[in-house]
Structures are given as structure tokens and as C-alpha cells.
CSV table of C-alpha atoms and ligand atoms in Angstrom, one decimal:
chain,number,residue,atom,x,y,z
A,797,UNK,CA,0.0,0.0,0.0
A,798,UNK,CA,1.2,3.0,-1.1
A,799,UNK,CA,1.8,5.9,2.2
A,800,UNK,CA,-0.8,8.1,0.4
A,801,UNK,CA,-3.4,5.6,0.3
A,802,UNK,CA,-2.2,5.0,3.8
A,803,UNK,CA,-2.8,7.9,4.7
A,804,UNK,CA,-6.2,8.5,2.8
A,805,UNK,CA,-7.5,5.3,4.7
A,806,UNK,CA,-6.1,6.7,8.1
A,807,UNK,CA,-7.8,9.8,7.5
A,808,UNK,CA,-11.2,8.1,6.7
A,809,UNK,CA,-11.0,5.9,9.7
A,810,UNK,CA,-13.7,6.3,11.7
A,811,UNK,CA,-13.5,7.7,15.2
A,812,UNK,CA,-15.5,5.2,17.0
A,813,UNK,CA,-12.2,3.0,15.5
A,814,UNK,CA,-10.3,5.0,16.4
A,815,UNK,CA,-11.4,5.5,20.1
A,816,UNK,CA,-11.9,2.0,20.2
A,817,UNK,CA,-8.1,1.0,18.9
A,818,UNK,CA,-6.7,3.9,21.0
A,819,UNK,CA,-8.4,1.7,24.2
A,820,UNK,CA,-7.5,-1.7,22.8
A,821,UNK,CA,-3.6,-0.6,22.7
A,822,UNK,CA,-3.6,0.5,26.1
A,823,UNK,CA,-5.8,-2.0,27.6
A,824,UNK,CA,-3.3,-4.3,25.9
A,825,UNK,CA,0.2,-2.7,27.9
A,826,UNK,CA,-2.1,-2.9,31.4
A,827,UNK,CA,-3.3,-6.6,30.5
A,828,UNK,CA,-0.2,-7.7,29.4
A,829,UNK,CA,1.8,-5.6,32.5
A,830,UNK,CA,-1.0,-7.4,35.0
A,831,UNK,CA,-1.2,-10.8,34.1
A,832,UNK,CA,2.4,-11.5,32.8
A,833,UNK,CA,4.0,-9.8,36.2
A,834,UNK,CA,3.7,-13.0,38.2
A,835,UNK,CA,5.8,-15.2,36.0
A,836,UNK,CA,8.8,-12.1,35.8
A,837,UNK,CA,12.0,-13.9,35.1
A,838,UNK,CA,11.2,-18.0,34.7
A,839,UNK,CA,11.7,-20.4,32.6
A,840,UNK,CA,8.3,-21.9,31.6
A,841,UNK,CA,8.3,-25.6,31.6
A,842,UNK,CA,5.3,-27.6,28.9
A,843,UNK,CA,4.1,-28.0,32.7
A,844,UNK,CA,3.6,-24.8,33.5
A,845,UNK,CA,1.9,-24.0,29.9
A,846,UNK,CA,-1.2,-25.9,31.3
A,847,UNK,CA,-0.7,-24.0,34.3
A,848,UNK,CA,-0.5,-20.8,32.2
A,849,UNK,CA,-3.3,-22.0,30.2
A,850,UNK,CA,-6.0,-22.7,32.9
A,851,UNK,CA,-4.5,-19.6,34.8
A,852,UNK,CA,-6.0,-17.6,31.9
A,853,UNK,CA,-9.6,-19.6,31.6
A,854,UNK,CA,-9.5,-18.4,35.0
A,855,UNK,CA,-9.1,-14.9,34.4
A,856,UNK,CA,-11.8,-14.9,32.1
A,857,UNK,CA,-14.6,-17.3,33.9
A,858,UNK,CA,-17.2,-14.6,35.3
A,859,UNK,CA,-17.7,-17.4,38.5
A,860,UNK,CA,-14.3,-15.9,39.7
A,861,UNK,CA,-13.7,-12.8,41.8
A,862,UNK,CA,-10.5,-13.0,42.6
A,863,UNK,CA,-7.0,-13.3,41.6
A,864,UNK,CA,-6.3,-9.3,41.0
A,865,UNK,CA,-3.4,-8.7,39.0
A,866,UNK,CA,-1.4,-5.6,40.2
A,867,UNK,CA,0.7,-3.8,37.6
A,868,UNK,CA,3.9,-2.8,37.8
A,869,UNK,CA,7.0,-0.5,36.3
A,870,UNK,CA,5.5,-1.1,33.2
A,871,UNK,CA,2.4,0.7,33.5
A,872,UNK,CA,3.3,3.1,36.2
A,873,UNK,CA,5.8,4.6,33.5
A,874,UNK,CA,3.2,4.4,30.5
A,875,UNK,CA,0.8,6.0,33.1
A,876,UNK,CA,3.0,9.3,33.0
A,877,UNK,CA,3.7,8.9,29.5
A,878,UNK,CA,0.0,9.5,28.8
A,879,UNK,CA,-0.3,12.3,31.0
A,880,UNK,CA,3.0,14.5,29.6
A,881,UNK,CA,1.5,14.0,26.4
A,882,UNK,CA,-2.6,15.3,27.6
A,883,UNK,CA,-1.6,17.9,30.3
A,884,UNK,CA,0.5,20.3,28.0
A,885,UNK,CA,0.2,21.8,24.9
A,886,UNK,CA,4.2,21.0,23.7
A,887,UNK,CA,6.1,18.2,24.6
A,888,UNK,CA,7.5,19.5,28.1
A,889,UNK,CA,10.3,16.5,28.8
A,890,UNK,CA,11.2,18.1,32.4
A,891,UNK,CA,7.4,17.2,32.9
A,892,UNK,CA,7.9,14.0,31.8
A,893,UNK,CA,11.0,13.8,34.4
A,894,UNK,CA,8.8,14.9,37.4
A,895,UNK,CA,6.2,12.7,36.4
A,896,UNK,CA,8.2,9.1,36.1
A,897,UNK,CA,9.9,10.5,39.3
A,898,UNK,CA,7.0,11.2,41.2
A,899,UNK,CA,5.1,7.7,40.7
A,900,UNK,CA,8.5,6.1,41.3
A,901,UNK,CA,8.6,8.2,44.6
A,902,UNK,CA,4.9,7.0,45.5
A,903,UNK,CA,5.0,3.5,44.9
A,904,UNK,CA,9.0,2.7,44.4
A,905,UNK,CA,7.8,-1.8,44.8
A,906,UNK,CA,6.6,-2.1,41.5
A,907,UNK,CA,9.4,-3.6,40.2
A,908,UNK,CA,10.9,-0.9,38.5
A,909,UNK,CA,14.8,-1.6,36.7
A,910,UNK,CA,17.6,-2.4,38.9
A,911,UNK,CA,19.2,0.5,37.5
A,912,UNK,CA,16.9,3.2,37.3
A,913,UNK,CA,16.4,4.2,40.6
A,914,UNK,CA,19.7,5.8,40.2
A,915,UNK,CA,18.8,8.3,37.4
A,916,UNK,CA,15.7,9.3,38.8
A,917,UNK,CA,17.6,10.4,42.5
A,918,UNK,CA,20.1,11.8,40.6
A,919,UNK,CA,17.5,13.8,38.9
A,920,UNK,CA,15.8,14.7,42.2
A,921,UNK,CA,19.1,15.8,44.1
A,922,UNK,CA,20.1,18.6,40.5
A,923,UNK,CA,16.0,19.6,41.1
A,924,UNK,CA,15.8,18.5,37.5
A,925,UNK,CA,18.3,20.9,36.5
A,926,UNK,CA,19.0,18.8,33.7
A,927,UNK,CA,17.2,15.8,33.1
A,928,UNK,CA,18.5,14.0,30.0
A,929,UNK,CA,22.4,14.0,32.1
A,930,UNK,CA,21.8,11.6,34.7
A,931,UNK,CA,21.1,8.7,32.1
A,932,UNK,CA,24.3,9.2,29.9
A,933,UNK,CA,26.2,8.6,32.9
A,934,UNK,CA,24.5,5.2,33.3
A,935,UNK,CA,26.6,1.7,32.8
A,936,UNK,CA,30.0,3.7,32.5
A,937,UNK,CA,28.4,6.5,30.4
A,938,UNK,CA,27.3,3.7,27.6
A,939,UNK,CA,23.5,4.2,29.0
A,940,UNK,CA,21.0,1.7,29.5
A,941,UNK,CA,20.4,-1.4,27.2
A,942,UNK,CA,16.9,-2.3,29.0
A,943,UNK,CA,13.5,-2.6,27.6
A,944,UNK,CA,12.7,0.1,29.9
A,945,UNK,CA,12.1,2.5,26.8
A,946,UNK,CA,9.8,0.5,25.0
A,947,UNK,CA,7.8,-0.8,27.7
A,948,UNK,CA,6.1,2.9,27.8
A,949,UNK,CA,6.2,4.4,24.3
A,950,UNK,CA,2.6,3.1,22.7
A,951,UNK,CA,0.5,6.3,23.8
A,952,UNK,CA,3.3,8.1,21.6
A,953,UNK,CA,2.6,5.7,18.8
A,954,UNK,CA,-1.0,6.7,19.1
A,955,UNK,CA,-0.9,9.8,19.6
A,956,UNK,CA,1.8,10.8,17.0
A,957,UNK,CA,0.0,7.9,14.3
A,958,UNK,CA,-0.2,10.7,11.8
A,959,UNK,CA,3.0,12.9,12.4
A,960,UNK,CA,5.6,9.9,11.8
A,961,UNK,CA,8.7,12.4,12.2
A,962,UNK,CA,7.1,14.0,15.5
A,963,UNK,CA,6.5,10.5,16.3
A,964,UNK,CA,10.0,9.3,16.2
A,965,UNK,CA,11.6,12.8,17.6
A,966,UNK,CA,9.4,12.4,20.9
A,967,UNK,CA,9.9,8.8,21.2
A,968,UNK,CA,13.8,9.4,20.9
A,969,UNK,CA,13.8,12.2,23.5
A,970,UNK,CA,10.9,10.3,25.7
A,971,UNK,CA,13.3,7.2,26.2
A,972,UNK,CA,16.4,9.7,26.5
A,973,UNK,CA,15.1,10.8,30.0
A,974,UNK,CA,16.2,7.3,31.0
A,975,UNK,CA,18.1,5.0,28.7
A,976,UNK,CA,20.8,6.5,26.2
A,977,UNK,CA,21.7,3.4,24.8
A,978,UNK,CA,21.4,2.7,21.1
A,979,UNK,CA,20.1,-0.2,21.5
A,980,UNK,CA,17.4,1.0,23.9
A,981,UNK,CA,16.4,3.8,21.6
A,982,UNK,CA,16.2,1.9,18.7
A,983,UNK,CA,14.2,-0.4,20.6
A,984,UNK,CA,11.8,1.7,21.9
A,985,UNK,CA,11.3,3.2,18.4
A,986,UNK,CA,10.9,-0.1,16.8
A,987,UNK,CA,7.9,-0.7,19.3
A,988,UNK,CA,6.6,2.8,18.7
A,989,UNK,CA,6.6,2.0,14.5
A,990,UNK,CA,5.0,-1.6,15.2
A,991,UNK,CA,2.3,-0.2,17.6
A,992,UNK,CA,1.2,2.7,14.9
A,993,UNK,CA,1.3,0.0,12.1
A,994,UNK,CA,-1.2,-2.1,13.9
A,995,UNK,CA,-3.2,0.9,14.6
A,996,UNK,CA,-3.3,1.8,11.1
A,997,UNK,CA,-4.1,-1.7,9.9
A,998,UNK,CA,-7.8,-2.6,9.1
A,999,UNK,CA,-9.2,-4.9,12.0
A,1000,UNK,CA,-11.5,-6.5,9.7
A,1001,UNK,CA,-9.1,-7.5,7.3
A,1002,UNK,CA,-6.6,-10.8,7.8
A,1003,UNK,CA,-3.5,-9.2,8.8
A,1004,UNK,CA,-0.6,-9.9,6.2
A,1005,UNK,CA,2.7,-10.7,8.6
A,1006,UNK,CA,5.0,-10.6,5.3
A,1007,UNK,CA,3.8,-7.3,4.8
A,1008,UNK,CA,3.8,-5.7,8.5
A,1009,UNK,CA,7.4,-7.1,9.0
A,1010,UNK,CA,8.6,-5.9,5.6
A,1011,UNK,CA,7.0,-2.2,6.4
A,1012,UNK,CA,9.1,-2.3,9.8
A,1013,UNK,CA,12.2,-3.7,8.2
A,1014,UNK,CA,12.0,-0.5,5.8
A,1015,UNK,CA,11.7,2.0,8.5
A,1016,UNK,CA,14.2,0.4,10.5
A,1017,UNK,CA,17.0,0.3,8.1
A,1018,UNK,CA,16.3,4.1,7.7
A,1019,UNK,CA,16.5,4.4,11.3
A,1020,UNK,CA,19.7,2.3,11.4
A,1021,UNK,CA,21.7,3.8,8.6
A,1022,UNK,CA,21.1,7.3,9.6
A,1023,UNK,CA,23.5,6.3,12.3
A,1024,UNK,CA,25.8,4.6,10.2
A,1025,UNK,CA,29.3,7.1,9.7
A,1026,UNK,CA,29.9,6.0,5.8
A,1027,UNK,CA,33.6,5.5,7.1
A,1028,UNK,CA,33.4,1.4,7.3
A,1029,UNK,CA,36.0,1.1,10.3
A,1030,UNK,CA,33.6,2.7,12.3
A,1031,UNK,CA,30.6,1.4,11.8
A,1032,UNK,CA,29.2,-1.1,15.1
A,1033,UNK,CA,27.2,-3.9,16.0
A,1034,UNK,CA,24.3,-1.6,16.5
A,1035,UNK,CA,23.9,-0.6,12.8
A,1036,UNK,CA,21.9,-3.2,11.7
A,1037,UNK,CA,21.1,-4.6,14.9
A,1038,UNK,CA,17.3,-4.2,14.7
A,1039,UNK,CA,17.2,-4.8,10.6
A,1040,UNK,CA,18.6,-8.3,11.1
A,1041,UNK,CA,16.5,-9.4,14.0
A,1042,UNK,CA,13.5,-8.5,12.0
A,1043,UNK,CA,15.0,-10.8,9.4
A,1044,UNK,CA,14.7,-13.8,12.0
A,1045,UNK,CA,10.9,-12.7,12.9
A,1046,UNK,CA,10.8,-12.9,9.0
A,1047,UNK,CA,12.2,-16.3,9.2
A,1048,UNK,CA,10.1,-17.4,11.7
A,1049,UNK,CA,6.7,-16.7,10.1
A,1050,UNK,CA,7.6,-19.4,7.3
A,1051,UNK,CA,8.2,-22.1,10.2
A,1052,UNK,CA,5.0,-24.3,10.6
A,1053,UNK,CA,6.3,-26.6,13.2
A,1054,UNK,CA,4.3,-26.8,16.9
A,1055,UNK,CA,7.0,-26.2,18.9
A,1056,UNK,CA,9.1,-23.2,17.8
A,1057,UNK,CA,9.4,-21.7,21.2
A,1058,UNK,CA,12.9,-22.9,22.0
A,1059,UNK,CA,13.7,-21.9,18.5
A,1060,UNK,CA,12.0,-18.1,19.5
A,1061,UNK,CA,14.0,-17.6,22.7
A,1062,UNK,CA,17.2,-18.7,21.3
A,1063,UNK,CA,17.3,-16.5,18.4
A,1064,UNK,CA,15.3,-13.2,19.6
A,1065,UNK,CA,15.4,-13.4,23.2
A,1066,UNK,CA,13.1,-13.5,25.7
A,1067,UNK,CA,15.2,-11.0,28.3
A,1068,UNK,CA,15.0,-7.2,29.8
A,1069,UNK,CA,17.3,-5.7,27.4
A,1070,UNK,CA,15.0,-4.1,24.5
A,1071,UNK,CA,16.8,-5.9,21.7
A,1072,UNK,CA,15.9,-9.3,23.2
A,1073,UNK,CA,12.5,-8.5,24.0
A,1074,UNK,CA,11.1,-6.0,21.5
A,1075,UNK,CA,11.5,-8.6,18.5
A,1076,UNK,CA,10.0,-10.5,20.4
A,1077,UNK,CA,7.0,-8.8,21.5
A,1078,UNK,CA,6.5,-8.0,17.4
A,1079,UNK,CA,6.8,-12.2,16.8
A,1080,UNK,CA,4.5,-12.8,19.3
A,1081,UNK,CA,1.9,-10.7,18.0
A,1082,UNK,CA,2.2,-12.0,14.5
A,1083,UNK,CA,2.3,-15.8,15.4
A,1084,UNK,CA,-1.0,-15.0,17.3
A,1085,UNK,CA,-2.7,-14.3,13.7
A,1086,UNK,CA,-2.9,-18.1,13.7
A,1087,UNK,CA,-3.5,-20.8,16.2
A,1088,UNK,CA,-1.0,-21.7,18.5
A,1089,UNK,CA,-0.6,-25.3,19.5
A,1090,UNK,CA,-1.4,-25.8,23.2
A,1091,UNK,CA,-2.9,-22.6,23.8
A,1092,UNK,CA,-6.6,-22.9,23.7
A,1093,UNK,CA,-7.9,-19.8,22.9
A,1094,UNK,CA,-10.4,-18.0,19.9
A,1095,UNK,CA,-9.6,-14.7,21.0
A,1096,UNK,CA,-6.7,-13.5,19.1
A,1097,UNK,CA,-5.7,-10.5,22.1
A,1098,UNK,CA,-5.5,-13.3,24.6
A,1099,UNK,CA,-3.5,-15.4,22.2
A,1100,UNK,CA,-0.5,-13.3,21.7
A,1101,UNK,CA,-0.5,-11.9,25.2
A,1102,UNK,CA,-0.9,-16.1,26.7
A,1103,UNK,CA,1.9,-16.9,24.1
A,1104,UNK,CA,4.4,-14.2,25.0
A,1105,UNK,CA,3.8,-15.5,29.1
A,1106,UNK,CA,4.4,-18.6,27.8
A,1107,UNK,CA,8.2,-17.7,26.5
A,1108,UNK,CA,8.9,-17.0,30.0
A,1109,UNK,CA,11.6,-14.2,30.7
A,1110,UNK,CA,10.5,-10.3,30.7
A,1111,UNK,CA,7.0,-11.6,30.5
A,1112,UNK,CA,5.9,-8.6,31.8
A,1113,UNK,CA,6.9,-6.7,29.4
A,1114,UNK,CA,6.9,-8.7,26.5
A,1115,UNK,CA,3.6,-9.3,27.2
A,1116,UNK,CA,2.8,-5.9,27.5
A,1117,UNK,CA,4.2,-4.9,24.6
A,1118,UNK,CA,2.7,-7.2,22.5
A,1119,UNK,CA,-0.9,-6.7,24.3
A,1120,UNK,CA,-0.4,-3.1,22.9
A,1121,UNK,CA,0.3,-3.9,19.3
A,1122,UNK,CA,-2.7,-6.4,19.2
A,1123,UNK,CA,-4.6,-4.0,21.2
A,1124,UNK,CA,-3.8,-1.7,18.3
A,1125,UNK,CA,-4.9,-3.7,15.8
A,1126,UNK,CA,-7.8,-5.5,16.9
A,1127,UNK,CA,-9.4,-2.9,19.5
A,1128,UNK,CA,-11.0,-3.0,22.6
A,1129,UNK,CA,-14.2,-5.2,21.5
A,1130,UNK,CA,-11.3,-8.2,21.4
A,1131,UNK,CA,-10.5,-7.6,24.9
A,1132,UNK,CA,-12.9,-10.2,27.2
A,1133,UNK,CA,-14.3,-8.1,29.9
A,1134,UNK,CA,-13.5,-10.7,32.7
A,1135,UNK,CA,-10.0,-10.1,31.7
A,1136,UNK,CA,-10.0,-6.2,32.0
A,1137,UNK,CA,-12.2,-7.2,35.6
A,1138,UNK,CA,-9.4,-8.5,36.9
A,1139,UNK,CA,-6.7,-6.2,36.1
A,1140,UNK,CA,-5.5,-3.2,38.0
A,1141,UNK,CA,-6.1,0.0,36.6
A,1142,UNK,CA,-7.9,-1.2,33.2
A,1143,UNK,CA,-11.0,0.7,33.8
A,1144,UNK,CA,-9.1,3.7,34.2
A,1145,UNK,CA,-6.6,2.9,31.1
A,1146,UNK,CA,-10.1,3.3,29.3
A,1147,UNK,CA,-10.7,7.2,30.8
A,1148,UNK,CA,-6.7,7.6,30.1
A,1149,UNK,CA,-7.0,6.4,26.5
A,1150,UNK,CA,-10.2,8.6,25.8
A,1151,UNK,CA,-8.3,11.4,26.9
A,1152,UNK,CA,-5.8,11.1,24.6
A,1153,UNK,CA,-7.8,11.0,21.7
A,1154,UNK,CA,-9.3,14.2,22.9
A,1155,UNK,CA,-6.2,15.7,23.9
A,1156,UNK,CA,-5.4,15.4,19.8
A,1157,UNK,CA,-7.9,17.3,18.9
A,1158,UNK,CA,-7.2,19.9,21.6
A,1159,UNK,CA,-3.3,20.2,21.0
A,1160,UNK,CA,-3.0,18.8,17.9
A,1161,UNK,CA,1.6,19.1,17.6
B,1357,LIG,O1,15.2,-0.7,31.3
B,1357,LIG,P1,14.6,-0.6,32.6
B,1357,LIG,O2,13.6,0.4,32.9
B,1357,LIG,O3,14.0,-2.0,33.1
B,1357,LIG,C1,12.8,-2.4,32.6
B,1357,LIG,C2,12.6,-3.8,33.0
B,1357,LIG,C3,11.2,-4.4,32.6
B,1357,LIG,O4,11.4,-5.8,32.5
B,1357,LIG,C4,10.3,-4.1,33.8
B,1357,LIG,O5,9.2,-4.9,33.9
B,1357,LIG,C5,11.3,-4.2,35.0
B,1357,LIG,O6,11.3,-5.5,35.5
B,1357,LIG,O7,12.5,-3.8,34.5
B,1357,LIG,O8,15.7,-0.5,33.7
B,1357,LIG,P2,17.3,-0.5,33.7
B,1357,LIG,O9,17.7,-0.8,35.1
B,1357,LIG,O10,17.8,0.7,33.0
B,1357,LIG,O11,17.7,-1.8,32.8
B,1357,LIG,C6,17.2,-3.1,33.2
B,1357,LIG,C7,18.5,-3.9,33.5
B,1357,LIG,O12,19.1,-4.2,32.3
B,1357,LIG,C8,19.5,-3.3,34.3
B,1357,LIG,O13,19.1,-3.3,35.7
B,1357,LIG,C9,20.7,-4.2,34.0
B,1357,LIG,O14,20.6,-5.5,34.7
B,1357,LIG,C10,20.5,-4.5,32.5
B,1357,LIG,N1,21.3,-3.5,31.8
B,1357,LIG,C11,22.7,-3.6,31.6
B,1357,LIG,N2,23.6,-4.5,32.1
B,1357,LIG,C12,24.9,-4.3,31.8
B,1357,LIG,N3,25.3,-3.3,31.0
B,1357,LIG,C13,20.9,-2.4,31.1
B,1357,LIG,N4,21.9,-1.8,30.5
B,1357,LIG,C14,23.0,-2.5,30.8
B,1357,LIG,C15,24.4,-2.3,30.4
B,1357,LIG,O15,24.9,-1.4,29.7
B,1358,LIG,MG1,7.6,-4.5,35.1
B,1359,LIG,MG1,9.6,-6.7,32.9
């Protein structure tokens, strides 16, 4: 598709769609943040895939009350995220600051970063003198690698859907505040792209995974290259980093085989750095176009956010940031209602999301 059809379809997209994919994407980090939490950091046996898989029929049988998920880092961060980009006309990053700071400050157990505590005292103690320092000096002044960037950056993929260069200038500066890494940054813009793509997409039509990944390999090798110094001897790792793990998630979508989820983890990671996780979250969300052996679900949103808990790992986050790219796509009708029940702070993601549809119209940058 051409970008000005793209654009002509965006532009006729209704905004009941709209308002309900703007939900859907949201609803999708919370879900994802909520129910993947509790399985942080394992490694998931084929035993605990049944346990994965009733834990969800669970979640979504009306009989039951309880468990509540709480959310963590995740959503705290993409909380404030929301809120820089509805409370002020012009992207105010010192805002931004205050705000991650402030919810950090409140409710420091929600399993925040090991690391990122640091930055956000540091930028406490200079009164937020200046608040993009405290992260270069992070890891020996190479900055943060962690996922930590991406986790939080869909309300700028929604918000920024038809500015793509404001899009990618506030994502850049967004995940700046606290990871300077390359990697990070190109993470977290990778996510950003992959979110707006869904959003764009037509939920009634079968997705093309070909196509999505092809559109994101474009935009990423622009991204890369821009970085690239022509002068070979100094090119690094990082120049193509992101291009040639979208070549395995390419790779991938031809494998038919039931079990490709050793394959998955080996190749694109399942970790807390963003380059094995954001990949990731993308893979997940495209395998989920199809059934999944061993995960017994109809519902497409559940799917890839069951299936990226069932990598084991950031699950959190993975989860979450593939629950925002089908969110995206599919919108909130695909999202059981159990499932948002018993989630913390899903029925006010919905307010939060509304909000930034109308915050579009009413600061439209
Ligand atoms: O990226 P960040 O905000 O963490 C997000 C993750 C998500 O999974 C959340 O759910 C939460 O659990 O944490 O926080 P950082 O502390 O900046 O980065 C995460 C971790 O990545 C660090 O604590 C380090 O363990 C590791 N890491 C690095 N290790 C060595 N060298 C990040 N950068 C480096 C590095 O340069
Ligand atoms: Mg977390
Ligand atoms: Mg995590």
C-alpha cells in the first residue's frame, strides 16, 4: 500500500475505531503488564503451559472474583507517558521527568529496573536541573540497554499515528530521560513504528505478517543507517542490529512446526534488554494471527499476550508490549471483559486512552 493511500484510509478511519483501537492498545500494555508480572523472570516448563493456560480460563470465567493482578513498572511509567502528552500543549520532557519521578517516589515496589532508581535520585538531588544527564552517565556513560524505553512508548505511537517524524523525535527524547543506549532507543522506536502499524491496519481485514514485517524492516534500516558514519572502520554492531532481527521474525513466520518456542527464545530473546524483547513482542503478535498449538484460545488478544507469558523471561513486558500492538490492531471489542475485571487500573486505562484522543484534537503538535 502506497503511504498516500495510507494515509487517505487513516484519515477516513472512523473515530469510533479510532477511540476504540486507542483503548484496545492501552488496555493491551495494562493486560499484558497485569497478568504476565507473576511469571517475571522464569523459565516456563510444557508443565507450567497448562498452568498458564488454565490460569487464563481463569481470568476470564465470570464465576471468579479474585485473583487481582497488580501492575507494575511497566504501567506506572506508560501512566505518566500518557499524561505529559494530555496535560500540556508542547512536549514538556522536564514534565515527563517529574512525572516518572513522582510515581517512582509513590510507589518505588513495582518492580521498577535495577538500575533506574539511580537516574531518577540523581535527577531529584540537581532539582531536575538537567534531566537528559543523569542517564548518559548510566553503565559507565554507555547508558542503559533495558527494555525500559519501549515498555512505555505506545500512547506516543497513538498519539503521534499521523506525524511519523514527531513521532519518532518524541519517542527518541521520551526514552532519552532514561536510557541512552542505542540499542534501547532503537528499541523503543521499533515498538513505537510496530504499535502505529497495527493501529493503522484494518481490523477487519486478515493481517498480512509478510507485509507488517517488511514495512518495519523499511523503517528500521532508515533508522539504522542514519546512524551509520559512511567510514566502514567505524561502523558497530548496532547498525543493523534491529534490521537483522526482523529478518529472524521474518524467518520465523515461514516455520509451521508446533513447537518453535525454543527456537524463538534462542534466536530473539526473551530478556529485559530491549533488543531481546522488543522482537520479540512483534513475533509474538504476528504468530498470534494463527493458532498456536497448546494454547486454547479463539480470541486473538489473549493469544499473543498467553503466548508471549508462555516464553517466559521479561513476561511482563513482552507481554505488555505485545498486548499493545494487538490492542492496536484489533481494538478494545477483542478484549474479554473478565480479563480487564481483573486487572488493576484497566478501567481507568479506558478514561486515560479517551483522553488522549481528545487531547489530539485539543493540542494537535
Ligand atoms: O530498562 P529498565 O527500565 O527495566 C525495565 C525492566 C522491565 O522488564 C520491567 O518490567 C522491569 O522489570 O525492568 O531499567 P534498567 O535498570 O535501566 O535496565 C534493566 C536492566 O538491564 C539493568 O538493571 C541491568 O541489569 C541491565 N542492563 C545492563 N547491564 C549491563 N550493561 C541495562 N543496560 C546495561 C548495560 O549497559
Ligand atoms: Mg515490570
Ligand atoms: Mg519486565
Amino acid at each position: 500500500m502506497t503511504i498516500l493511500k495510507k494515509f487517505i484510509s487513516l484519515a477516513a478511519m472512523e473515530s469510533v475505531l479510532l477511540k476504540s483501537k486507542f483503548r484496545g492498545s492501552l488496555l493491551g500494555a495494562v493486560i499484558g503488564d497485569c497478568t504476565g508480572a507473576p511469571f517475571e523472570g522464569d523459565t516456563i516448563t510444557s508443565g507450567d503451559k497448562i498452568v498458564i493456560q488454565r490460569y487464563f480460563d481463569k481470568l476470564e470465567d465470570p464465576e471468579f472474583k479474585a485473583p487481582f493482578k497488580p501492575y507494575t513498572d511497566d504501567t506506572a511509567m506508560t501512566k505518566s507517558v500518557v499524561k505529559f502528552l494530555t496535560d500540556k500543549p508542547e512536549p514538556d520532557y522536564k514534565f515527563l521527568a517529574r512525572l516518572f519521578v513522582n510515581e517512582y517516589m509513590k510507589e518505588p515496589r513495582r518492580g521498577y529496573g535495577a538500575a533506574i532508581g539511580e537516574v531518577f535520585n540523581k535527577m531529584r538531588l540537581s532539582k531536575f536541573d538537567d534531566v537528559f544527564k543523569p542517564a548518559t552517565e548510566q553503565f559507565q556513560g554507555k547508558g542503559s540497554y533495558g527494555n525500559g524505553g519501549a515498555m512505555r512508548v505506545a500512547p506516543i505511537a497513538l498519539y503521534y499515528h499521523d506525524n511519523y517524524d514527531a513521532m519518532l523525535g518524541v519517542a527518541t527524547k521520551a526514552t532519552k530521560l532514561t536510557h541512552t543506549n542505542t540499542f534501547a532507543i532503537h528499541g523503543a522506536l521499533l515498538q513505537c513504528i510496530a504499535v502505529r502499524e497495527a493501529l493503522l491496519a484494518d481490523p477487519k481485514k486478515k493481517l498480512d505478517p509478510e507485509e507488517f514485517v517488511a514495512s518495519l524492516q523499511e523503517k528500521m534500516k532508515k533508522i539504522e543507517n542514519a546512524n551509520v558514519d559512511r567510514d566502514l572502520e567505524s561502523s558497530s554492531p548496532e547498525d543493523r542490529a534491529y534490521q537483522d532481527k526482523l529478518k529472524i521474525v521474518e524467518d520465523l513466520i515461514g516455520k509451521s512446526y508446533e513447537d518453535l518456542d525454543e527456537e524463538v527464545i534462542f534466536q530473539l530473546g526473551n530478556g529485559i534488554s530491549a533488543y531481546e524483547s522488543v522482537p520479540t513482542a512483534i513475533h509474538c503478535f504476528l504468530r498470534a494471527q494463527n493458532d498456536i498449538a497448546r494454547i486454547e484460545t479463539g480470541n486473538q488478544f489473549r493469544r499473543t499476550i498467553q503466548y508471549a507469558i508462555s516464553l517466559g523471561g521479561d513476561t511482563d513486558t513482552i507481554a505488555s508490549m505485545a498486548g499493545a500492538i494487538a490492542g492496536a490492531y484489533l481494538g478494545e471489542e477483542a478484549v474479554n471483559s473478565e480479563l480487564i475485571r481483573h486487572c488493576e487500573f484497566t478501567q481507568e486505562m479506558t478514561e486515560v486512552a479517551d483522553n488522549l484522543l481528545s487531547a489530539k484534537g485539543e493540542f494537535p503538535k
